XYZ file of C-alpha atoms in Angstrom:
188
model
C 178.513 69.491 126.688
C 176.410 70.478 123.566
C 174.252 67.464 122.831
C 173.121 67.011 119.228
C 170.676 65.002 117.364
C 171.590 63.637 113.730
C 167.710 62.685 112.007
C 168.040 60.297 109.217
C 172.168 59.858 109.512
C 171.692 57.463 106.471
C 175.272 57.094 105.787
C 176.964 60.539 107.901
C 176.601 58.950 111.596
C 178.101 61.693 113.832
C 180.802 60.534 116.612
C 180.479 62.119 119.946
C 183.437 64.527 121.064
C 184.159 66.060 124.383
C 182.164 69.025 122.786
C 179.206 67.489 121.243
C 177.158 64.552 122.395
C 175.693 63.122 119.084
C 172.743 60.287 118.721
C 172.178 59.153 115.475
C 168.428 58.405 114.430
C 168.135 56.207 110.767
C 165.629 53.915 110.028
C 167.503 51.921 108.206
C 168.650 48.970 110.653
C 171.496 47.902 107.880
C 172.759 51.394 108.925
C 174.679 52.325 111.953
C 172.455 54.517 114.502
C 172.338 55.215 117.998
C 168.403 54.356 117.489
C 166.296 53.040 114.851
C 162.932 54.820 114.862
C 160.765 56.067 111.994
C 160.608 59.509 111.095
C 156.885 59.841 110.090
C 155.836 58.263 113.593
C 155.144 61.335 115.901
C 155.700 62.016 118.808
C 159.847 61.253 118.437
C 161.363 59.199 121.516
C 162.478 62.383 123.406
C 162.235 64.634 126.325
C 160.890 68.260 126.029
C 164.002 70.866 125.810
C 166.939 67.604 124.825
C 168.715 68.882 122.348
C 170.846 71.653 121.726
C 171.364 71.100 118.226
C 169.151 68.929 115.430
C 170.735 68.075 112.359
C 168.421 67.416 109.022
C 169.824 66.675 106.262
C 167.993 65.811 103.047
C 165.444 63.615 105.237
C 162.222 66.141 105.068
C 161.487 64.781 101.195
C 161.437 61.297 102.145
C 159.038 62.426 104.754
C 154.774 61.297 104.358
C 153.879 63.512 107.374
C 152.014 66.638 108.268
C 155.134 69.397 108.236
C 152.750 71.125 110.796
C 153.021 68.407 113.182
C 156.718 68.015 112.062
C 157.618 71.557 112.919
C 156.143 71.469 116.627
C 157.601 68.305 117.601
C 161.259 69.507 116.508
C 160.384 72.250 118.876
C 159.524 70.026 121.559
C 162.435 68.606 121.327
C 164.834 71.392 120.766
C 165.788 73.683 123.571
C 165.071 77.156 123.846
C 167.536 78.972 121.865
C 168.668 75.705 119.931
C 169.469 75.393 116.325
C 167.976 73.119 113.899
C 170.097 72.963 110.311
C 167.883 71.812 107.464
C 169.231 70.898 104.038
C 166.733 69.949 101.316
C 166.838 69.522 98.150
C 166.107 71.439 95.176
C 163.364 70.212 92.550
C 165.800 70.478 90.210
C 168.550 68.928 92.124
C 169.373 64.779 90.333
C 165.835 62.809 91.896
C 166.557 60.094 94.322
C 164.221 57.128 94.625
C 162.404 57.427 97.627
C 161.452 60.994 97.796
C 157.940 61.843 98.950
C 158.265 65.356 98.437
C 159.637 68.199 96.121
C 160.388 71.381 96.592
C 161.766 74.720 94.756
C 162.621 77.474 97.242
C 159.154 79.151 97.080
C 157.204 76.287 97.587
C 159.450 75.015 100.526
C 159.020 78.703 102.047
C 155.292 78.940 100.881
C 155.018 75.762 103.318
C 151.806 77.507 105.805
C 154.742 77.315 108.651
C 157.224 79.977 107.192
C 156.792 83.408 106.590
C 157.621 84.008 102.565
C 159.011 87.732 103.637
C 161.266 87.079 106.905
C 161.977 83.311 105.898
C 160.785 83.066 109.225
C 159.361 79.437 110.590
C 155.961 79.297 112.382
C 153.403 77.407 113.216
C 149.910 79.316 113.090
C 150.357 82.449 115.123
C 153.087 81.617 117.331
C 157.111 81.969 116.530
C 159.007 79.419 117.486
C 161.950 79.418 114.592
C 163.801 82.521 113.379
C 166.116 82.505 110.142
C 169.273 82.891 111.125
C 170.349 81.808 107.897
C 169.522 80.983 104.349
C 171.125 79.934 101.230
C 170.990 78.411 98.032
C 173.368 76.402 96.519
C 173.829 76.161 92.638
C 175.289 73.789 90.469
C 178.417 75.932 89.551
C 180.981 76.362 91.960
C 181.111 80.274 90.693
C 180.947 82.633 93.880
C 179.517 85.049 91.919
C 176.501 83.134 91.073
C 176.187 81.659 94.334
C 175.931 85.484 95.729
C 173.328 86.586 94.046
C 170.931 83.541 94.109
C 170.957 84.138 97.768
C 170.414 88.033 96.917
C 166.892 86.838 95.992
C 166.345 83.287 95.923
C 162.806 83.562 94.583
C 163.916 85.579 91.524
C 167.299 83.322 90.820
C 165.023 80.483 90.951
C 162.777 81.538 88.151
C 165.941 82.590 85.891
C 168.664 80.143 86.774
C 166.551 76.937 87.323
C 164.422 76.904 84.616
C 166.728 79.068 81.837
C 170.625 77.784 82.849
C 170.580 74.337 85.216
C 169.685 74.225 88.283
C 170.136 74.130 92.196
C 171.301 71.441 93.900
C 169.912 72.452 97.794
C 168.460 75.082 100.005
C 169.969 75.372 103.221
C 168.301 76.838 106.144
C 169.944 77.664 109.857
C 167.066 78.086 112.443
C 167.194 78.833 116.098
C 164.297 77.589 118.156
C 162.521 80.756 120.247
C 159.509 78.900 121.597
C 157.098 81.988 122.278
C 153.723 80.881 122.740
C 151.873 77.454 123.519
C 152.646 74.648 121.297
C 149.213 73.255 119.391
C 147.313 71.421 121.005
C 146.053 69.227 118.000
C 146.918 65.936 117.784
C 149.035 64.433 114.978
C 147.054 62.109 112.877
């Protein structure tokens, strides 16, 4: 049995199946969760090597944490080989209340823990995320369009978002590889 890990369900809390073993983390104790624990308090309530498969979904901009530190523990807690699906927002995207951060697609990969060329996710000199997949998603439904702003995200950006109307998210699929020693710095 896959077991999975839902951060910041919100409103989406994820039903275990005879597949998937889900636990819901919100903060939010009007919510329904599994567990109730804040997101910016490191290190998470979790063994090394739990999860198979963490689910993030438009919770990193609501985050007032060091990404660095953020990064690591996900790959604590993320097995070897495990995926971690990350939607954020676009800048551009309708603003929610609440939202620490911002991003366009080449801050968010400008971030000092991916590499801008591979889209690749690491902290300092050590690889422990590889793209396995990126996207962008625009506010028409047009499959052209959608095709070639994930042609060259960077470029589309610059044209679409600032000339046309926007994005509305960037979507990244990332599979844990561990190599190397995780930091040895302390979160602060």
């Amino acid at each position: 049995m896959k077991k999975c890990l839902n951060l910041g369900c919100g409103n989406d809390y994820r039903k275990s199946t005879k597949e998937e073993k889900w636990v819901n983390v919100e903060i939010d104790t009007t919510r329904k969760a599994d567990l109730y624990h804040n997101l910016n308090i490191l290190p998470y309530p979790f063994k090394d090597d739990e999860f198979d498969f963490i689910y993030f979904n438009h919770v990193i901009e609501h985050l007032n944490t060091n990404f660095f530190f953020l990064f690591n523990e996900l790959s604590r807690i993320l097995k070897k080989g495990g995926i971690l699906k990350l939607n954020v927002p676009h800048f551009s995207a309708v603003k929610e209340s609440g939202h620490v951060s911002e991003f366009s697609y080449r801050e968010f990969v400008s971030l000092p823990m991916f590499d801008v060329i591979s889209g690749t996710l690491h902290n300092t000199c050590e690889n422990y995320f590889r793209n396995r997949k990126r996207s962008l998603s625009v506010r028409t439904f047009n499959k052209i369009v959608e095709y070639f702003s994930n042609k060259n995200p960077i470029k589309f950006e610059r044209l679409w978002c600032y000339w046309v109307c926007g994005m509305i998210e960037m979507r990244f699929v990332l599979k844990n590889t561990k190599t190397g020693e995780l930091s040895k710095l302390e979160p602060y």
